Amino acid sequence: MKLTLHKKTKKFILIILVFLLLFAGIQTYNTITKEETATKETVIFEYSCHPSVDYTVYILPNELYPGTELEEGRYYSKRLLDYIQADFAVEYQGSDSIPVKIQYQVLATVNGYQGQAEKKNIYWSKSFPLSEEKVVEIEGDNWNTTEQINFTLDEYDALAVRAKELTGMNVTNEVIVELLGTVTTNVTKEEVTIPFSTNLEIPLLEDVFQVKKSAGEPIKGSVTETEEVILPVNRVKVSLLAVLILLCIAAIPILMFVIKEPDELAMLRKKNSGLIKNYGSRMVAMKEIPDMEFSRYYQVYSIKDMIKIADEVQKPIIYVPDENTAVRNNELLIINENSLYRWFSA
C-alpha cells in the first residue's frame, strides 16, 4: 500500500519531529551533565531519658488501719500522716558511648493559685531544696540513679497559712515535690541538653488529700547530620529520551523519502469523487453534452452556489464522468433554457 501525505501535512509533521529531536537531545544532555543534589539527613545519635516516681504514705499507728504503710492511689488523712516517702528514678540510654554530664536535684515548691490543671494562675510560689544538687560525669551509653526523699506536710501547711495572713489572698495551695535535672551530651560539635522532671502534687490545708504523680513519659530524641549528596543520573528519564530520539531519527527519513506526496491527478480525482459522493443526489452524469449556443454564460463561485441555482431553476447539475479525474475537465454545468451556469472544481 502506497503511503501518501499532502505536502503541507508532511512539512508540519517534519517540523514537529525536528523540534522533538532537538528537545529530546537537549534534555538528554542536561540530564547527563547536570549534577543534581539533595539534602540527606543521617541520624548519628539517638537517646531516651525516662524519669519516674513512686511514693508510699506512712501514717501513725492507730486502731483503724492494720499497719502504718499505705499504698498509692488512696485518700489519706492529714491528722494520721507521719511522712511521705518519694522514690525518684531516672534512666538514660544513648545509641553510642559518649561523654555524658547529668545534673539533678529534688525541690519542694509551695504554690498559691486559682484555677485547675493547665489553667492555673499562680499568685505566689516558694521553693525549698530537699536534696543537694548532684553532678555526675560519665562516658558511656547508659546511666540510671534513684533518689529517696522523706518529707512531711506540716511546714508547707504552715507556710500556706502565713502567706494567707501576709497577702490576704484566698487561694488554693499545693506543694509539688519534684526531681529536676538535665542530661548533657556532646555529639560531634553539637551539645545536646535533655531536660527531665517528674513530680508529686499534694494539696495543702486539707483534712483529706490525694497524691497526684506525673505520668513519667520517656523523653526520646535524635541528633541528625545534614549533608548535600549528588543524585545519580535518572536512568529511566535518559532511556525514555533515547527512545524518543531514535523514533524521531527513524521517522524523519521515512517521512521524507518513503511517504510520497499525492500527484495532482490523484488529488483532483479525490476532490471530484468527494463532490459526487456529497452532492450526487443533485447531479446527473451524461456521456456527452451536445454543443449548444447560449445567450448568457455564468461563472459560478462555489459548489454551494451551484446547489442554490439548481434549486432555484429546478434543474440538475450535470457532468461528464472521466476515468482519470472522475469529472471531465473538472466542469459542472446547469443548463436553463438559453443560460449556462458553469463551475470548475479546479
Short mmCIF file of C-alpha atoms in Angstrom, two decimals:
data_model
loop_
_atom_site.label_atom_id
_atom_site.label_comp_id
_atom_site.label_asym_id
_atom_site.label_seq_id
_atom_site.Cartn_x
_atom_site.Cartn_y
_atom_site.Cartn_z
CA MET A 1 0.00 0.00 0.00
CA LYS A 2 1.42 3.33 -1.09
CA LEU A 3 1.54 5.89 1.69
CA THR A 4 0.86 9.47 0.75
CA LEU A 5 0.58 12.75 2.61
CA HIS A 6 -0.17 16.22 1.42
CA LYS A 7 2.88 18.45 1.14
CA LYS A 8 1.71 20.86 3.86
CA THR A 9 0.93 17.97 6.21
CA LYS A 10 4.36 16.44 5.60
CA LYS A 11 6.03 19.77 6.30
CA PHE A 12 4.07 20.25 9.52
CA ILE A 13 4.90 16.74 10.79
CA LEU A 14 8.56 17.20 9.81
CA ILE A 15 8.76 20.42 11.85
CA ILE A 16 7.28 18.62 14.87
CA LEU A 17 9.74 15.71 14.53
CA VAL A 18 12.73 18.05 14.27
CA PHE A 19 11.51 20.00 17.29
CA LEU A 20 11.06 16.78 19.30
CA LEU A 21 14.52 15.61 18.24
CA LEU A 22 16.13 18.86 19.39
CA PHE A 23 14.12 18.90 22.61
CA ALA A 24 14.99 15.29 23.46
CA GLY A 25 18.66 15.89 22.64
CA ILE A 26 18.90 18.96 24.87
CA GLN A 27 17.04 17.23 27.69
CA THR A 28 19.30 14.17 27.45
CA TYR A 29 22.43 16.34 27.54
CA ASN A 30 21.16 18.32 30.54
CA THR A 31 20.12 15.17 32.40
CA ILE A 32 23.52 13.52 31.91
CA THR A 33 25.75 16.56 32.55
CA LYS A 34 23.81 18.47 35.20
CA GLU A 35 24.62 17.48 38.76
CA GLU A 36 21.52 17.43 40.91
CA THR A 37 21.90 17.44 44.67
CA ALA A 38 19.62 16.61 47.55
CA THR A 39 19.76 17.20 51.27
CA LYS A 40 20.29 13.98 53.17
CA GLU A 41 19.72 13.70 56.90
CA THR A 42 21.55 10.95 58.75
CA VAL A 43 20.75 10.05 62.34
CA ILE A 44 24.07 9.97 64.18
CA PHE A 45 22.81 9.69 67.73
CA GLU A 46 19.59 8.64 69.45
CA TYR A 47 18.71 8.99 73.10
CA SER A 48 15.98 8.44 75.64
CA CYS A 49 15.59 9.63 79.21
CA HIS A 50 12.92 8.13 81.42
CA PRO A 51 12.18 9.82 84.77
CA SER A 52 9.67 8.22 87.14
CA VAL A 53 8.42 8.50 90.70
CA ASP A 54 6.64 6.22 93.15
CA TYR A 55 5.53 7.02 96.65
CA THR A 56 4.42 5.45 99.89
CA VAL A 57 2.39 7.18 102.62
CA TYR A 58 3.29 6.32 106.23
CA ILE A 59 0.75 7.01 108.97
CA LEU A 60 0.84 6.98 112.73
CA PRO A 61 -0.18 3.73 114.48
CA ASN A 62 -3.93 3.71 115.11
CA GLU A 63 -6.81 1.35 115.66
CA LEU A 64 -8.41 1.93 112.21
CA TYR A 65 -5.61 0.69 109.98
CA PRO A 66 -3.82 -2.65 110.42
CA GLY A 67 -0.44 -1.16 109.54
CA THR A 68 1.37 2.13 109.09
CA GLU A 69 2.14 1.85 105.37
CA LEU A 70 -0.43 2.87 102.73
CA GLU A 71 -0.07 2.23 99.01
CA GLU A 72 -0.53 4.69 96.15
CA GLY A 73 -3.85 5.98 94.86
CA ARG A 74 -5.79 6.20 98.13
CA TYR A 75 -7.30 9.01 100.15
CA TYR A 76 -5.15 9.95 103.15
CA SER A 77 -5.92 11.61 106.49
CA LYS A 78 -3.77 14.63 107.29
CA ARG A 79 -4.22 14.02 111.03
CA LEU A 80 -2.87 10.46 110.79
CA LEU A 81 0.00 11.36 108.43
CA ASP A 82 3.50 10.62 109.65
CA TYR A 83 5.51 11.25 106.46
CA ILE A 84 5.55 10.56 102.72
CA GLN A 85 8.34 8.62 101.05
CA ALA A 86 9.06 9.59 97.41
CA ASP A 87 11.21 7.25 95.32
CA PHE A 88 12.53 9.04 92.25
CA ALA A 89 14.33 7.26 89.42
CA VAL A 90 15.99 8.37 86.18
CA GLU A 91 17.22 6.14 83.38
CA TYR A 92 19.26 7.42 80.43
CA GLN A 93 20.03 5.42 77.30
CA GLY A 94 22.12 6.54 74.31
CA SER A 95 22.92 4.87 71.00
CA ASP A 96 26.69 5.44 71.41
CA SER A 97 29.19 5.61 74.23
CA ILE A 98 29.99 9.31 74.61
CA PRO A 99 30.76 11.75 77.46
CA VAL A 100 27.60 12.50 79.46
CA LYS A 101 27.01 15.07 82.22
CA ILE A 102 23.97 14.68 84.48
CA GLN A 103 22.75 17.34 86.94
CA TYR A 104 19.72 16.81 89.17
CA GLN A 105 18.12 17.96 92.42
CA VAL A 106 14.89 17.41 94.35
CA LEU A 107 12.89 20.54 95.17
CA ALA A 108 9.67 21.21 97.05
CA THR A 109 7.67 24.14 95.67
CA VAL A 110 4.67 25.60 97.50
CA ASN A 111 2.20 27.46 95.28
CA GLY A 112 -0.77 29.70 95.93
CA TYR A 113 -3.03 29.55 92.90
CA GLN A 114 -6.52 29.69 91.44
CA GLY A 115 -7.87 27.60 88.60
CA GLN A 116 -7.34 23.98 87.66
CA ALA A 117 -4.83 21.88 85.71
CA GLU A 118 -3.22 23.83 82.83
CA LYS A 119 -5.32 26.92 83.59
CA LYS A 120 -3.74 27.52 86.97
CA ASN A 121 -2.95 31.13 87.79
CA ILE A 122 -0.10 31.00 90.30
CA TYR A 123 -0.07 34.12 92.52
CA TRP A 124 2.88 33.23 94.69
CA SER A 125 5.45 30.44 94.86
CA LYS A 126 8.33 29.44 97.13
CA SER A 127 10.82 26.60 96.62
CA PHE A 128 12.89 24.56 99.09
CA PRO A 129 15.74 22.17 98.23
CA LEU A 130 15.13 18.65 99.55
CA SER A 131 18.49 17.37 98.31
CA GLU A 132 21.80 18.79 97.25
CA GLU A 133 22.36 19.39 93.55
CA LYS A 134 24.27 16.43 92.21
CA VAL A 135 26.54 16.37 89.17
CA VAL A 136 27.60 13.11 87.57
CA GLU A 137 30.01 12.86 84.65
CA ILE A 138 30.43 9.56 82.84
CA GLU A 139 31.44 8.22 79.44
CA GLY A 140 29.03 5.56 78.28
CA ASP A 141 25.74 4.81 76.62
CA ASN A 142 23.55 4.33 79.71
CA TRP A 143 23.11 5.63 83.25
CA ASN A 144 20.49 5.37 85.96
CA THR A 145 20.00 6.52 89.51
CA THR A 146 17.43 6.60 92.29
CA GLU A 147 16.75 9.24 94.92
CA GLN A 148 14.64 8.63 98.02
CA ILE A 149 13.14 11.60 99.85
CA ASN A 150 11.05 11.55 103.04
CA PHE A 151 9.00 14.63 103.82
CA THR A 152 6.07 15.82 105.89
CA LEU A 153 3.42 18.43 105.12
CA ASP A 154 3.39 20.40 108.38
CA GLU A 155 5.89 23.08 107.39
CA TYR A 156 4.24 23.56 103.99
CA ASP A 157 0.80 23.90 105.56
CA ALA A 158 2.27 26.45 107.96
CA LEU A 159 3.76 28.42 105.05
CA ALA A 160 0.38 28.47 103.29
CA VAL A 161 -1.27 29.85 106.45
CA ARG A 162 1.38 32.56 106.83
CA ALA A 163 1.10 33.50 103.16
CA LYS A 164 -2.65 33.96 103.50
CA GLU A 165 -2.11 36.20 106.54
CA LEU A 166 0.52 38.24 104.68
CA THR A 167 -1.26 38.62 101.35
CA GLY A 168 -4.91 38.33 102.27
CA MET A 169 -5.36 36.15 99.20
CA ASN A 170 -7.97 33.42 99.44
CA VAL A 171 -6.23 30.96 97.12
CA THR A 172 -5.75 27.22 96.81
CA ASN A 173 -2.42 25.85 97.99
CA GLU A 174 -0.31 22.89 96.94
CA VAL A 175 3.17 21.52 97.31
CA ILE A 176 4.99 19.98 94.36
CA VAL A 177 7.87 17.67 95.22
CA GLU A 178 9.87 17.38 92.02
CA LEU A 179 13.04 15.85 90.68
CA LEU A 180 14.52 18.30 88.16
CA GLY A 181 17.60 17.76 86.05
CA THR A 182 19.36 17.74 82.71
CA VAL A 183 21.43 15.27 80.73
CA THR A 184 24.07 16.98 78.57
CA THR A 185 25.98 15.14 75.84
CA ASN A 186 28.40 16.23 73.15
CA VAL A 187 27.76 14.69 69.74
CA THR A 188 30.41 15.76 67.19
CA LYS A 189 30.32 19.55 67.52
CA GLU A 190 26.78 19.76 68.86
CA GLU A 191 25.88 19.86 72.54
CA VAL A 192 22.59 18.17 73.33
CA THR A 193 20.77 19.07 76.56
CA ILE A 194 17.90 16.84 77.65
CA PRO A 195 15.81 18.32 80.48
CA PHE A 196 13.83 15.89 82.60
CA SER A 197 11.42 16.12 85.53
CA THR A 198 8.95 14.06 87.49
CA ASN A 199 6.87 15.12 90.48
CA LEU A 200 4.22 14.59 93.11
CA GLU A 201 1.44 17.14 93.59
CA ILE A 202 -0.21 17.33 97.03
CA PRO A 203 -2.93 19.77 98.13
CA LEU A 204 -2.31 21.71 101.36
CA LEU A 205 -4.61 22.72 104.21
CA GLU A 206 -6.91 19.78 103.52
CA ASP A 207 -8.05 17.25 106.12
CA VAL A 208 -8.23 14.54 103.47
CA PHE A 209 -5.93 14.56 100.44
CA GLN A 210 -4.76 12.56 97.46
CA VAL A 211 -1.31 12.48 95.88
CA LYS A 212 -1.08 13.05 92.13
CA LYS A 213 2.05 11.86 90.40
CA SER A 214 3.28 12.75 86.92
CA ALA A 215 2.97 10.21 84.13
CA GLY A 216 6.72 9.92 83.69
CA GLU A 217 6.71 9.53 79.92
CA PRO A 218 10.11 8.74 78.37
CA ILE A 219 11.82 11.62 76.58
CA LYS A 220 13.14 10.48 73.21
CA GLY A 221 15.06 12.31 70.52
CA SER A 222 17.83 12.14 67.98
CA VAL A 223 20.67 14.18 66.54
CA THR A 224 20.91 14.32 62.77
CA GLU A 225 23.67 15.35 60.41
CA THR A 226 22.75 17.11 57.18
CA GLU A 227 24.80 16.79 54.01
CA GLU A 228 24.42 17.54 50.33
CA VAL A 229 24.65 14.41 48.18
CA ILE A 230 24.91 14.17 44.39
CA LEU A 231 21.98 12.27 42.94
CA PRO A 232 22.67 9.53 40.37
CA VAL A 233 21.67 10.08 36.75
CA ASN A 234 17.98 9.44 36.20
CA ARG A 235 18.36 6.35 34.01
CA VAL A 236 14.63 6.00 33.39
CA LYS A 237 14.40 9.55 32.04
CA VAL A 238 17.51 9.08 29.88
CA SER A 239 16.13 5.81 28.49
CA LEU A 240 12.79 7.38 27.58
CA LEU A 241 14.52 10.33 25.91
CA ALA A 242 16.80 7.95 23.99
CA VAL A 243 13.76 6.05 22.69
CA LEU A 244 12.18 9.35 21.61
CA ILE A 245 15.39 10.35 19.78
CA LEU A 246 15.57 7.01 17.96
CA LEU A 247 11.92 7.24 16.93
CA CYS A 248 12.43 10.75 15.57
CA ILE A 249 15.60 9.74 13.70
CA ALA A 250 13.75 6.80 12.15
CA ALA A 251 10.61 8.79 11.34
CA ILE A 252 12.29 11.73 9.57
CA PRO A 253 13.78 9.77 6.59
CA ILE A 254 10.60 7.70 6.31
CA LEU A 255 8.57 10.88 6.10
CA MET A 256 10.93 12.46 3.59
CA PHE A 257 11.68 9.54 1.26
CA VAL A 258 9.13 6.77 1.82
CA ILE A 259 5.89 8.67 2.23
CA LYS A 260 5.18 10.41 -1.08
CA GLU A 261 3.08 13.42 -1.89
CA PRO A 262 -0.04 12.58 -3.94
CA ASP A 263 0.18 13.71 -7.62
CA GLU A 264 -2.12 16.42 -8.94
CA LEU A 265 -4.27 13.99 -10.90
CA ALA A 266 -4.94 11.84 -7.85
CA MET A 267 -5.78 14.90 -5.81
CA LEU A 268 -8.25 16.08 -8.46
CA ARG A 269 -9.88 12.67 -8.65
CA LYS A 270 -10.19 12.57 -4.85
CA LYS A 271 -11.72 16.04 -4.77
CA ASN A 272 -14.20 15.34 -7.58
CA SER A 273 -15.13 11.97 -6.13
CA GLY A 274 -15.90 13.73 -2.87
CA LEU A 275 -18.18 16.17 -4.68
CA ILE A 276 -20.07 13.33 -6.35
CA LYS A 277 -20.36 11.50 -3.02
CA ASN A 278 -21.67 14.53 -1.16
CA TYR A 279 -23.92 16.05 -3.83
CA GLY A 280 -24.68 13.05 -6.06
CA SER A 281 -28.42 13.33 -5.45
CA ARG A 282 -28.36 16.73 -7.20
CA MET A 283 -26.17 15.60 -10.12
CA VAL A 284 -26.76 13.83 -13.39
CA ALA A 285 -23.93 12.07 -15.24
CA MET A 286 -24.04 12.26 -19.03
CA LYS A 287 -21.97 10.53 -21.68
CA GLU A 288 -21.74 13.64 -23.77
CA ILE A 289 -23.10 17.15 -23.71
CA PRO A 290 -24.11 18.39 -27.19
CA ASP A 291 -22.76 21.68 -28.49
CA MET A 292 -25.28 24.39 -27.85
CA GLU A 293 -25.42 28.13 -28.24
CA PHE A 294 -26.36 30.15 -25.16
CA SER A 295 -27.22 33.77 -24.91
CA ARG A 296 -25.96 34.07 -21.31
CA TYR A 297 -22.97 32.43 -19.63
CA TYR A 298 -22.49 32.49 -15.85
CA GLN A 299 -19.32 31.55 -13.99
CA VAL A 300 -20.47 30.34 -10.53
CA TYR A 301 -18.33 30.97 -7.44
CA SER A 302 -18.75 27.70 -5.49
CA ILE A 303 -20.46 24.32 -5.39
CA LYS A 304 -22.85 25.63 -2.75
CA ASP A 305 -23.88 28.41 -5.11
CA MET A 306 -24.44 25.78 -7.81
CA ILE A 307 -26.78 23.91 -5.45
CA LYS A 308 -28.75 27.10 -4.77
CA ILE A 309 -29.09 27.83 -8.50
CA ALA A 310 -30.17 24.24 -9.22
CA ASP A 311 -32.88 24.55 -6.59
CA GLU A 312 -33.97 27.92 -7.94
CA VAL A 313 -34.28 26.92 -11.60
CA GLN A 314 -35.34 23.35 -10.83
CA LYS A 315 -32.57 21.88 -12.98
CA PRO A 316 -29.96 19.21 -12.19
CA ILE A 317 -26.22 19.72 -12.09
CA ILE A 318 -24.73 17.78 -14.99
CA TYR A 319 -21.25 16.49 -15.64
CA VAL A 320 -19.44 14.04 -17.87
CA PRO A 321 -17.65 11.21 -15.99
CA ASP A 322 -13.93 10.82 -16.58
CA GLU A 323 -11.75 7.82 -15.84
CA ASN A 324 -8.84 9.86 -14.58
CA THR A 325 -10.39 12.83 -12.77
CA ALA A 326 -13.93 11.50 -12.12
CA VAL A 327 -15.34 14.69 -13.73
CA ARG A 328 -14.22 15.58 -17.25
CA ASN A 329 -12.48 18.94 -17.40
CA ASN A 330 -13.45 19.34 -13.70
CA GLU A 331 -16.57 21.05 -15.04
CA LEU A 332 -20.07 21.08 -13.53
CA LEU A 333 -22.93 22.62 -15.51
CA ILE A 334 -26.52 23.80 -15.13
CA ILE A 335 -28.46 24.40 -18.36
CA ASN A 336 -31.53 26.58 -18.09
CA GLU A 337 -33.06 27.45 -21.49
CA ASN A 338 -30.58 29.95 -23.02
CA SER A 339 -28.46 30.29 -19.87
CA LEU A 340 -25.43 28.21 -18.93
CA TYR A 341 -24.15 28.11 -15.35
CA ARG A 342 -20.67 26.69 -15.01
CA TRP A 343 -18.33 25.88 -12.09
CA PHE A 344 -14.86 24.34 -12.23
CA SER A 345 -13.64 22.27 -9.29
CA ALA A 346 -10.02 23.04 -10.20
#
